[in-house]
PDB file of C-alpha atoms in Angstrom:
ATOM      1  CA  UNK A 171      81.493  81.308 126.639  1.00 66.00           C
ATOM      2  CA  UNK A 172      78.379  83.294 125.563  1.00 78.00           C
ATOM      3  CA  UNK A 173      75.262  82.876 127.655  1.00 84.00           C
ATOM      4  CA  UNK A 174      72.146  81.115 126.363  1.00 87.00           C
ATOM      5  CA  UNK A 175      70.382  84.453 126.020  1.00 89.00           C
ATOM      6  CA  UNK A 176      73.267  85.890 123.966  1.00 90.00           C
ATOM      7  CA  UNK A 177      73.307  82.860 121.652  1.00 90.00           C
ATOM      8  CA  UNK A 178      69.537  83.049 121.189  1.00 91.00           C
ATOM      9  CA  UNK A 179      69.773  86.745 120.232  1.00 93.00           C
ATOM     10  CA  UNK A 180      72.648  86.026 117.844  1.00 93.00           C
ATOM     11  CA  UNK A 181      70.710  83.232 116.109  1.00 95.00           C
ATOM     12  CA  UNK A 182      67.698  85.512 115.727  1.00 95.00           C
ATOM     13  CA  UNK A 183      69.897  88.292 114.317  1.00 95.00           C
ATOM     14  CA  UNK A 184      71.587  86.008 111.760  1.00 95.00           C
ATOM     15  CA  UNK A 185      68.223  84.597 110.663  1.00 95.00           C
ATOM     16  CA  UNK A 186      66.938  88.140 110.080  1.00 96.00           C
ATOM     17  CA  UNK A 187      70.015  88.920 108.005  1.00 95.00           C
ATOM     18  CA  UNK A 188      69.494  85.693 106.059  1.00 95.00           C
ATOM     19  CA  UNK A 189      65.948  86.768 105.167  1.00 95.00           C
ATOM     20  CA  UNK A 190      67.286  90.091 103.844  1.00 95.00           C
ATOM     21  CA  UNK A 191      70.043  88.515 101.738  1.00 95.00           C
ATOM     22  CA  UNK A 192      67.607  85.948 100.346  1.00 95.00           C
ATOM     23  CA  UNK A 193      65.175  88.709  99.383  1.00 95.00           C
ATOM     24  CA  UNK A 194      67.974  90.721  97.752  1.00 95.00           C
ATOM     25  CA  UNK A 195      69.042  87.654  95.786  1.00 94.00           C
ATOM     26  CA  UNK A 196      65.512  87.203  94.448  1.00 95.00           C
ATOM     27  CA  UNK A 197      65.227  90.893  93.526  1.00 94.00           C
ATOM     28  CA  UNK A 198      68.610  90.778  91.754  1.00 94.00           C
ATOM     29  CA  UNK A 199      67.554  87.643  89.872  1.00 93.00           C
ATOM     30  CA  UNK A 200      64.373  89.383  88.692  1.00 93.00           C
ATOM     31  CA  UNK A 201      66.284  92.482  87.568  1.00 93.00           C
ATOM     32  CA  UNK A 202      69.079  90.447  85.982  1.00 93.00           C
ATOM     33  CA  UNK A 203      66.917  89.011  83.211  1.00 91.00           C
ATOM     34  CA  UNK A 204      65.824  92.416  81.959  1.00 92.00           C
ATOM     35  CA  UNK A 205      69.319  93.910  82.325  1.00 93.00           C
ATOM     36  CA  UNK A 206      70.878  90.972  80.485  1.00 93.00           C
ATOM     37  CA  UNK A 207      68.414  91.303  77.606  1.00 93.00           C
ATOM     38  CA  UNK A 208      69.154  95.032  77.313  1.00 92.00           C
ATOM     39  CA  UNK A 209      72.917  94.424  77.305  1.00 92.00           C
ATOM     40  CA  UNK A 210      72.694  91.670  74.670  1.00 92.00           C
ATOM     41  CA  UNK A 211      70.405  93.742  72.436  1.00 91.00           C
ATOM     42  CA  UNK A 212      72.726  96.740  72.653  1.00 89.00           C
ATOM     43  CA  UNK A 213      75.879  94.869  71.624  1.00 89.00           C
ATOM     44  CA  UNK A 214      75.200  94.463  67.873  1.00 91.00           C
ATOM     45  CA  UNK A 215      74.306  98.149  67.448  1.00 89.00           C
ATOM     46  CA  UNK A 216      77.342  99.480  69.328  1.00 87.00           C
ATOM     47  CA  UNK A 217      79.665  96.966  67.658  1.00 86.00           C
ATOM     48  CA  UNK A 218      78.375  97.839  64.180  1.00 86.00           C
ATOM     49  CA  UNK A 219      78.788 101.551  64.803  1.00 84.00           C
ATOM     50  CA  UNK A 220      82.274 100.994  66.202  1.00 80.00           C
ATOM     51  CA  UNK A 221      83.219  98.918  63.142  1.00 80.00           C
ATOM     52  CA  UNK A 222      82.022 101.692  60.813  1.00 78.00           C
ATOM     53  CA  UNK A 223      84.096 104.238  62.742  1.00 76.00           C
ATOM     54  CA  UNK A 224      87.149 101.981  62.670  1.00 74.00           C
ATOM     55  CA  UNK A 225      86.788 101.328  58.938  1.00 72.00           C
ATOM     56  CA  UNK A 226      86.550 105.055  58.342  1.00 71.00           C
ATOM     57  CA  UNK A 227      89.733 105.521  60.348  1.00 70.00           C
ATOM     58  CA  UNK A 228      91.574 102.982  58.174  1.00 69.00           C
ATOM     59  CA  UNK A 229      90.398 104.626  54.939  1.00 67.00           C
ATOM     60  CA  UNK A 230      91.611 108.122  55.822  1.00 69.00           C
ATOM     61  CA  UNK A 231      94.423 109.331  53.552  1.00 68.00           C
ATOM     62  CA  UNK A 232      94.919 112.784  55.079  1.00 70.00           C
ATOM     63  CA  UNK A 233      94.855 112.554  58.908  1.00 68.00           C
ATOM     64  CA  UNK A 234      95.622 116.264  59.242  1.00 73.00           C
ATOM     65  CA  UNK A 235      92.245 117.260  57.790  1.00 73.00           C
ATOM     66  CA  UNK A 236      90.247 114.358  59.274  1.00 75.00           C
ATOM     67  CA  UNK A 237      87.874 114.925  62.228  1.00 80.00           C
ATOM     68  CA  UNK A 238      89.855 114.886  65.465  1.00 82.00           C
ATOM     69  CA  UNK A 239      87.256 112.717  67.187  1.00 83.00           C
ATOM     70  CA  UNK A 240      88.024 110.085  64.564  1.00 82.00           C
ATOM     71  CA  UNK A 241      91.816 110.161  64.423  1.00 81.00           C
ATOM     72  CA  UNK A 242      92.711 111.914  67.678  1.00 83.00           C
ATOM     73  CA  UNK A 243      95.089 114.805  68.181  1.00 85.00           C
ATOM     74  CA  UNK A 244      98.137 112.846  67.057  1.00 84.00           C
ATOM     75  CA  UNK A 245      99.641 113.238  70.538  1.00 88.00           C
ATOM     76  CA  UNK A 246      99.986 110.760  73.388  1.00 89.00           C
ATOM     77  CA  UNK A 247     100.591 113.039  76.378  1.00 93.00           C
ATOM     78  CA  UNK A 248      97.217 113.549  78.078  1.00 94.00           C
ATOM     79  CA  UNK A 249      94.725 110.861  79.067  1.00 96.00           C
ATOM     80  CA  UNK A 250      91.111 110.971  80.180  1.00 95.00           C
ATOM     81  CA  UNK A 251      89.963 107.864  82.050  1.00 96.00           C
ATOM     82  CA  UNK A 252      86.229 107.340  82.572  1.00 96.00           C
ATOM     83  CA  UNK A 253      85.538 104.805  85.344  1.00 96.00           C
ATOM     84  CA  UNK A 254      81.988 103.428  85.239  1.00 96.00           C
ATOM     85  CA  UNK A 255      80.798 101.682  88.392  1.00 95.00           C
ATOM     86  CA  UNK A 256      77.575 101.252  90.381  1.00 94.00           C
ATOM     87  CA  UNK A 257      75.866 103.639  92.795  1.00 92.00           C
ATOM     88  CA  UNK A 258      75.006 100.800  95.165  1.00 90.00           C
ATOM     89  CA  UNK A 259      77.059  98.218  96.994  1.00 89.00           C
ATOM     90  CA  UNK A 260      76.450  94.648  98.202  1.00 88.00           C
ATOM     91  CA  UNK A 261      77.412  93.273  94.787  1.00 92.00           C
ATOM     92  CA  UNK A 262      80.582  91.330  95.545  1.00 89.00           C
ATOM     93  CA  UNK A 263      83.738  92.416  93.767  1.00 91.00           C
ATOM     94  CA  UNK A 264      81.920  94.195  90.933  1.00 94.00           C
ATOM     95  CA  UNK A 265      83.054  97.734  91.781  1.00 94.00           C
ATOM     96  CA  UNK A 266      86.456  96.698  93.136  1.00 94.00           C
ATOM     97  CA  UNK A 267      87.410  94.782  89.983  1.00 95.00           C
ATOM     98  CA  UNK A 268      86.734  97.802  87.740  1.00 96.00           C
ATOM     99  CA  UNK A 269      88.644 100.144  90.053  1.00 96.00           C
ATOM    100  CA  UNK A 270      91.547  97.697  90.284  1.00 96.00           C
ATOM    101  CA  UNK A 271      91.919  97.635  86.488  1.00 96.00           C
ATOM    102  CA  UNK A 272      91.568 101.422  86.321  1.00 96.00           C
ATOM    103  CA  UNK A 273      94.203 101.983  89.015  1.00 95.00           C
ATOM    104  CA  UNK A 274      96.634  99.709  87.167  1.00 95.00           C
ATOM    105  CA  UNK A 275      96.232 101.922  84.101  1.00 95.00           C
ATOM    106  CA  UNK A 276      96.550 105.080  86.207  1.00 96.00           C
ATOM    107  CA  UNK A 277      99.900 103.915  87.566  1.00 95.00           C
ATOM    108  CA  UNK A 278     101.113 103.093  84.075  1.00 94.00           C
ATOM    109  CA  UNK A 279     100.053 106.497  82.682  1.00 95.00           C
ATOM    110  CA  UNK A 280     101.592 108.447  85.553  1.00 94.00           C
ATOM    111  CA  UNK A 281     104.685 106.237  85.516  1.00 94.00           C
ATOM    112  CA  UNK A 282     105.295 107.245  81.897  1.00 93.00           C
ATOM    113  CA  UNK A 283     105.135 110.929  82.898  1.00 94.00           C
ATOM    114  CA  UNK A 284     101.828 111.605  81.139  1.00 95.00           C
ATOM    115  CA  UNK A 285      98.962 113.810  82.279  1.00 95.00           C
ATOM    116  CA  UNK A 286      95.936 112.096  83.833  1.00 95.00           C
ATOM    117  CA  UNK A 287      92.352 113.270  84.239  1.00 96.00           C
ATOM    118  CA  UNK A 288      89.600 111.080  85.667  1.00 96.00           C
ATOM    119  CA  UNK A 289      85.802 111.097  85.379  1.00 96.00           C
ATOM    120  CA  UNK A 290      83.894 108.763  87.696  1.00 96.00           C
ATOM    121  CA  UNK A 291      80.396 107.509  86.917  1.00 95.00           C
ATOM    122  CA  UNK A 292      78.871 105.911  90.016  1.00 93.00           C
ATOM    123  CA  UNK A 293      79.416 106.834  93.667  1.00 93.00           C
ATOM    124  CA  UNK A 294      81.027 103.527  94.661  1.00 93.00           C
ATOM    125  CA  UNK A 295      83.793 103.917  92.112  1.00 93.00           C
ATOM    126  CA  UNK A 296      84.325 107.531  93.135  1.00 94.00           C
ATOM    127  CA  UNK A 297      84.707 106.513  96.790  1.00 93.00           C
ATOM    128  CA  UNK A 298      87.468 104.042  95.897  1.00 94.00           C
ATOM    129  CA  UNK A 299      89.262 106.201  93.333  1.00 95.00           C
ATOM    130  CA  UNK A 300      89.398 109.354  95.465  1.00 92.00           C
ATOM    131  CA  UNK A 301      91.438 107.637  98.190  1.00 91.00           C
ATOM    132  CA  UNK A 302      94.548 107.657  96.000  1.00 92.00           C
ATOM    133  CA  UNK A 303      93.708 109.780  92.962  1.00 94.00           C
ATOM    134  CA  UNK A 304      91.346 112.480  94.233  1.00 93.00           C
ATOM    135  CA  UNK A 305      93.448 115.321  92.767  1.00 94.00           C
ATOM    136  CA  UNK A 306      93.067 113.821  89.274  1.00 95.00           C
ATOM    137  CA  UNK A 307      89.249 113.558  89.426  1.00 95.00           C
ATOM    138  CA  UNK A 308      87.786 116.438  87.424  1.00 95.00           C
ATOM    139  CA  UNK A 309      84.148 115.355  87.244  1.00 93.00           C
ATOM    140  CA  UNK A 310      81.856 112.834  88.922  1.00 94.00           C
ATOM    141  CA  UNK A 311      78.447 111.555  87.850  1.00 95.00           C
ATOM    142  CA  UNK A 312      75.921 109.736  89.990  1.00 92.00           C
ATOM    143  CA  UNK A 313      72.628 108.370  88.684  1.00 90.00           C
ATOM    144  CA  UNK A 314      71.436 106.975  92.005  1.00 88.00           C
ATOM    145  CA  UNK A 315      68.044 108.671  91.583  1.00 85.00           C
ATOM    146  CA  UNK A 316      67.465 106.982  88.221  1.00 84.00           C
ATOM    147  CA  UNK A 317      65.573 103.715  88.391  1.00 81.00           C
ATOM    148  CA  UNK A 318      66.799 102.619  84.958  1.00 82.00           C
ATOM    149  CA  UNK A 319      69.783 103.980  83.041  1.00 85.00           C
ATOM    150  CA  UNK A 320      68.756 105.360  79.645  1.00 89.00           C
ATOM    151  CA  UNK A 321      70.623 106.808  76.676  1.00 92.00           C
ATOM    152  CA  UNK A 322      70.077 110.286  78.127  1.00 92.00           C
ATOM    153  CA  UNK A 323      72.462 109.558  81.001  1.00 93.00           C
ATOM    154  CA  UNK A 324      75.052 108.106  78.596  1.00 93.00           C
ATOM    155  CA  UNK A 325      74.657 111.152  76.352  1.00 93.00           C
ATOM    156  CA  UNK A 326      75.281 113.418  79.342  1.00 94.00           C
ATOM    157  CA  UNK A 327      78.597 111.665  79.990  1.00 95.00           C
ATOM    158  CA  UNK A 328      79.400 111.607  76.263  1.00 94.00           C
ATOM    159  CA  UNK A 329      78.827 115.358  75.912  1.00 93.00           C
ATOM    160  CA  UNK A 330      81.138 116.016  78.854  1.00 95.00           C
ATOM    161  CA  UNK A 331      83.863 113.894  77.193  1.00 95.00           C
ATOM    162  CA  UNK A 332      83.467 115.758  73.876  1.00 94.00           C
ATOM    163  CA  UNK A 333      83.469 119.131  75.650  1.00 93.00           C
ATOM    164  CA  UNK A 334      86.769 118.290  77.366  1.00 94.00           C
ATOM    165  CA  UNK A 335      88.197 117.050  74.063  1.00 94.00           C
ATOM    166  CA  UNK A 336      87.268 120.297  72.340  1.00 91.00           C
ATOM    167  CA  UNK A 337      89.085 122.154  75.128  1.00 92.00           C
ATOM    168  CA  UNK A 338      92.223 120.075  74.405  1.00 92.00           C
ATOM    169  CA  UNK A 339      92.109 118.532  77.878  1.00 92.00           C
ATOM    170  CA  UNK A 340      93.188 115.096  76.628  1.00 94.00           C
ATOM    171  CA  UNK A 341      94.608 113.214  73.658  1.00 93.00           C
ATOM    172  CA  UNK A 342      93.169 109.780  74.421  1.00 94.00           C
ATOM    173  CA  UNK A 343      90.057 108.657  76.265  1.00 95.00           C
ATOM    174  CA  UNK A 344      89.633 105.218  77.882  1.00 95.00           C
ATOM    175  CA  UNK A 345      86.476 103.896  79.537  1.00 96.00           C
ATOM    176  CA  UNK A 346      86.510 101.183  82.217  1.00 97.00           C
ATOM    177  CA  UNK A 347      83.554  98.878  82.853  1.00 96.00           C
ATOM    178  CA  UNK A 348      82.587  95.247  83.420  1.00 95.00           C
ATOM    179  CA  UNK A 349      81.671  93.131  80.405  1.00 94.00           C
ATOM    180  CA  UNK A 350      78.825  90.758  81.276  1.00 94.00           C
ATOM    181  CA  UNK A 351      79.516  87.146  80.318  1.00 90.00           C
ATOM    182  CA  UNK A 352      77.248  85.207  82.668  1.00 89.00           C
ATOM    183  CA  UNK A 353      75.974  85.297  86.248  1.00 88.00           C
ATOM    184  CA  UNK A 354      79.273  84.019  87.594  1.00 88.00           C
ATOM    185  CA  UNK A 355      81.695  85.837  85.270  1.00 89.00           C
ATOM    186  CA  UNK A 356      82.004  89.570  84.636  1.00 92.00           C
ATOM    187  CA  UNK A 357      85.215  90.657  82.918  1.00 93.00           C
ATOM    188  CA  UNK A 358      86.691  94.142  83.588  1.00 95.00           C
ATOM    189  CA  UNK A 359      87.324  95.975  80.307  1.00 94.00           C
ATOM    190  CA  UNK A 360      89.378  98.993  79.241  1.00 95.00           C
ATOM    191  CA  UNK A 361      88.171 100.404  75.912  1.00 93.00           C
ATOM    192  CA  UNK A 362      89.761 103.351  74.131  1.00 92.00           C
ATOM    193  CA  UNK A 363      87.039 105.427  72.449  1.00 91.00           C
ATOM    194  CA  UNK A 364      89.050 108.503  71.361  1.00 90.00           C
ATOM    195  CA  UNK A 365      90.659 107.851  68.991  1.00 86.00           C
ATOM    196  CA  UNK A 366      89.130 104.483  68.091  1.00 77.00           C
ATOM    197  CA  UNK A 367      91.705 101.683  68.167  1.00 73.00           C
ATOM    198  CA  UNK A 368      92.006  99.999  64.769  1.00 61.00           C
ATOM    199  CA  UNK A 369      93.349  96.834  66.384  1.00 60.00           C
ATOM    200  CA  UNK A 370      89.854  96.226  67.794  1.00 55.00           C
ATOM    201  CA  UNK A 371      88.379  95.966  64.315  1.00 50.00           C
ATOM    202  CA  UNK A 372      87.028  92.505  63.627  1.00 48.00           C
ATOM    203  CA  UNK A 373      89.022  90.612  61.059  1.00 47.00           C
ATOM    204  CA  UNK A 374      86.078  90.211  58.769  1.00 46.00           C
ATOM    205  CA  UNK A 375      86.396  91.029  55.100  1.00 43.00           C
ATOM    206  CA  UNK A 376      82.692  91.770  54.867  1.00 50.00           C
ATOM    207  CA  UNK A 377      83.189  94.671  57.266  1.00 53.00           C
ATOM    208  CA  UNK A 378      85.860  96.399  55.172  1.00 55.00           C
ATOM    209  CA  UNK A 379      83.581  98.516  53.011  1.00 59.00           C
ATOM    210  CA  UNK A 380      84.394 101.622  51.012  1.00 64.00           C
ATOM    211  CA  UNK A 381      81.765 104.160  52.031  1.00 64.00           C
ATOM    212  CA  UNK A 382      80.077 106.739  49.809  1.00 69.00           C
ATOM    213  CA  UNK A 383      78.489 109.606  51.713  1.00 66.00           C
ATOM    214  CA  UNK A 384      75.197 111.349  51.052  1.00 71.00           C
ATOM    215  CA  UNK A 385      75.081 114.161  52.160  1.00 68.00           C
ATOM    216  CA  UNK A 386      78.695 115.230  52.550  1.00 67.00           C
ATOM    217  CA  UNK A 387      81.138 113.186  54.601  1.00 68.00           C
ATOM    218  CA  UNK A 388      81.886 116.010  57.034  1.00 67.00           C
ATOM    219  CA  UNK A 389      78.210 116.616  57.720  1.00 71.00           C
ATOM    220  CA  UNK A 390      77.549 112.937  58.507  1.00 73.00           C
ATOM    221  CA  UNK A 391      80.642 112.507  60.646  1.00 76.00           C
ATOM    222  CA  UNK A 392      79.810 115.664  62.583  1.00 77.00           C
ATOM    223  CA  UNK A 393      76.650 113.944  63.811  1.00 79.00           C
ATOM    224  CA  UNK A 394      77.890 110.325  63.820  1.00 85.00           C
ATOM    225  CA  UNK A 395      81.129 110.711  65.792  1.00 87.00           C
ATOM    226  CA  UNK A 396      79.643 112.362  68.931  1.00 89.00           C
ATOM    227  CA  UNK A 397      76.781 109.858  68.826  1.00 90.00           C
ATOM    228  CA  UNK A 398      79.300 107.001  68.723  1.00 90.00           C
ATOM    229  CA  UNK A 399      80.944 108.272  71.933  1.00 92.00           C
ATOM    230  CA  UNK A 400      77.579 108.299  73.733  1.00 93.00           C
ATOM    231  CA  UNK A 401      76.711 104.902  72.222  1.00 93.00           C
ATOM    232  CA  UNK A 402      79.903 103.297  73.522  1.00 93.00           C
ATOM    233  CA  UNK A 403      79.289 104.799  76.963  1.00 94.00           C
ATOM    234  CA  UNK A 404      75.681 103.554  76.890  1.00 95.00           C
ATOM    235  CA  UNK A 405      76.857 100.067  75.931  1.00 94.00           C
ATOM    236  CA  UNK A 406      79.262 100.123  78.893  1.00 95.00           C
ATOM    237  CA  UNK A 407      76.447 101.223  81.231  1.00 95.00           C
ATOM    238  CA  UNK A 408      74.188  98.407  79.987  1.00 95.00           C
ATOM    239  CA  UNK A 409      76.977  95.871  80.456  1.00 95.00           C
ATOM    240  CA  UNK A 410      77.558  97.266  83.938  1.00 94.00           C
ATOM    241  CA  UNK A 411      73.868  97.033  84.828  1.00 94.00           C
ATOM    242  CA  UNK A 412      73.750  93.336  83.915  1.00 94.00           C
ATOM    243  CA  UNK A 413      77.092  92.646  85.588  1.00 95.00           C
ATOM    244  CA  UNK A 414      75.996  94.429  88.768  1.00 95.00           C
ATOM    245  CA  UNK A 415      72.830  92.343  89.126  1.00 94.00           C
ATOM    246  CA  UNK A 416      74.676  89.126  88.302  1.00 94.00           C
ATOM    247  CA  UNK A 417      77.385  89.904  90.839  1.00 94.00           C
ATOM    248  CA  UNK A 418      74.823  90.917  93.464  1.00 94.00           C
ATOM    249  CA  UNK A 419      72.821  87.755  92.891  1.00 94.00           C
ATOM    250  CA  UNK A 420      75.935  85.609  93.380  1.00 93.00           C
ATOM    251  CA  UNK A 421      77.088  87.598  96.430  1.00 94.00           C
ATOM    252  CA  UNK A 422      73.670  87.416  98.120  1.00 95.00           C
ATOM    253  CA  UNK A 423      73.406  83.687  97.372  1.00 94.00           C
ATOM    254  CA  UNK A 424      76.776  83.141  99.055  1.00 94.00           C
ATOM    255  CA  UNK A 425      75.747  85.362 101.972  1.00 95.00           C
ATOM    256  CA  UNK A 426      72.479  83.431 102.411  1.00 96.00           C
ATOM    257  CA  UNK A 427      74.293  80.088 102.485  1.00 95.00           C
ATOM    258  CA  UNK A 428      76.934  81.410 104.876  1.00 96.00           C
ATOM    259  CA  UNK A 429      74.204  82.724 107.169  1.00 95.00           C
ATOM    260  CA  UNK A 430      72.564  79.291 107.117  1.00 95.00           C
ATOM    261  CA  UNK A 431      75.869  77.638 108.039  1.00 96.00           C
ATOM    262  CA  UNK A 432      76.371  80.141 110.859  1.00 95.00           C
ATOM    263  CA  UNK A 433      72.854  79.521 112.190  1.00 95.00           C
ATOM    264  CA  UNK A 434      73.559  75.765 112.242  1.00 95.00           C
ATOM    265  CA  UNK A 435      76.831  76.318 114.122  1.00 94.00           C
ATOM    266  CA  UNK A 436      75.242  78.702 116.621  1.00 94.00           C
ATOM    267  CA  UNK A 437      72.334  76.295 117.137  1.00 94.00           C
ATOM    268  CA  UNK A 438      74.790  73.490 117.992  1.00 94.00           C
ATOM    269  CA  UNK A 439      76.605  75.806 120.434  1.00 91.00           C
ATOM    270  CA  UNK A 440      73.251  76.821 121.935  1.00 92.00           C
ATOM    271  CA  UNK A 441      72.162  73.193 122.398  1.00 92.00           C
ATOM    272  CA  UNK A 442      75.499  72.269 123.960  1.00 91.00           C
ATOM    273  CA  UNK A 443      75.345  75.226 126.356  1.00 89.00           C
ATOM    274  CA  UNK A 444      71.743  74.410 127.215  1.00 89.00           C
ATOM    275  CA  UNK A 445      72.619  70.753 127.845  1.00 90.00           C
ATOM    276  CA  UNK A 446      75.559  71.761 130.030  1.00 88.00           C
ATOM    277  CA  UNK A 447      73.313  74.130 131.981  1.00 86.00           C
ATOM    278  CA  UNK A 448      70.672  71.424 132.530  1.00 88.00           C
ATOM    279  CA  UNK A 449      73.347  68.921 133.593  1.00 89.00           C
ATOM    280  CA  UNK A 450      74.794  71.406 136.070  1.00 85.00           C
ATOM    281  CA  UNK A 451      71.354  72.093 137.578  1.00 85.00           C
ATOM    282  CA  UNK A 452      70.651  68.351 137.922  1.00 86.00           C
ATOM    283  CA  UNK A 453      73.978  67.809 139.650  1.00 87.00           C
ATOM    284  CA  UNK A 454      73.195  70.645 142.077  1.00 84.00           C
ATOM    285  CA  UNK A 455      69.744  69.196 142.822  1.00 86.00           C
ATOM    286  CA  UNK A 456      71.120  65.674 143.365  1.00 86.00           C
ATOM    287  CA  UNK A 457      73.964  66.954 145.534  1.00 84.00           C
ATOM    288  CA  UNK A 458      71.499  68.955 147.628  1.00 80.00           C
ATOM    289  CA  UNK A 459      69.217  65.947 148.048  1.00 78.00           C
ATOM    290  CA  UNK A 460      72.092  63.676 149.118  1.00 76.00           C
ATOM    291  CA  UNK A 461      73.279  66.216 151.675  1.00 72.00           C
ATOM    292  CA  UNK A 462      69.910  65.987 153.416  1.00 65.00           C
TER     293      UNK A 462
END
C-alpha cells in the first residue's frame, strides 16, 4: 500500500493536472464560438459554388472537350487522398476518426488494384498515416505556426492538388475531414472534389439553371475551377477547426471530471491510511504503557 507521503504527492499531482485540463477546456470553449461561426458562414458559399460546378457538369454535352478539372480524366485508376487533421493533440478522437475513415478508403483503393497517393495536412494525421502508408505519402503540410487558418493556406493545398492533376498523377481526388455538427458530434467526411460528384447535387429545381457566360465559358471556368478546389479545401479546414475545438472541449471536460473523481478516491485512501497509522501508533503507546 502506498505511504501517506506518496498519496499526498499523487493528490497534489492530479490536482495540478485538473487545473490544466480545466484551463484548456475554457480556452477551447472561447475558441469554439469563433471557429463555429466561421464554419457556418463558409458553408453557404462553398455549397453554392459546388452546386454551380455540379450543374455545369450535368449540362456538358461534349466531355472530351470539357475542362478536365470539371469532368475528370475519364479514368478510375489513380487516386489522390488528402487527409486533413489537426497539428495539435489532446482533442479526443478527432484526429483518429478522420484517419480511420481515410484508412478504410485506402484499403478499398489498394484492394481494387488502383494507384494511391496521399497528401497529409496536419502533423497528427501524418503521424498516424505514416505508420502503415508512409510509402504512399507524397506531400505533407503543417500549419502549426499559423494562429488562424486562412484561405491562403487552403489555396496552397489547392494549388498542389491542381499541379499534381496537371502532371497526370491522379484521376480522382478525395478529401477527408470532420464535419462539425455540434460540440458533442463531429462526423468524418469523405468528399470527392475532382471530378465533382453529381450525386451530391441537391435535389432542388431552383438550382438547375442553364448558365450563359460573359466573357467566354472557357475563360470563366479557367479561373472558377481552381478556385473551387481551394474553396472546398478551405471549407474542410474551417469545419476541422470547429470540430477540433469542440472535441477538445469535450475531452478536457471529461478529463477534468475524471481527475476530480480520482482526487476523491485518493483522498479516501489517504484518510484511511492516515487513520490506520494513527490507530497503530495509539495501540503501540497503550501497549507500552501497560507493559510498565
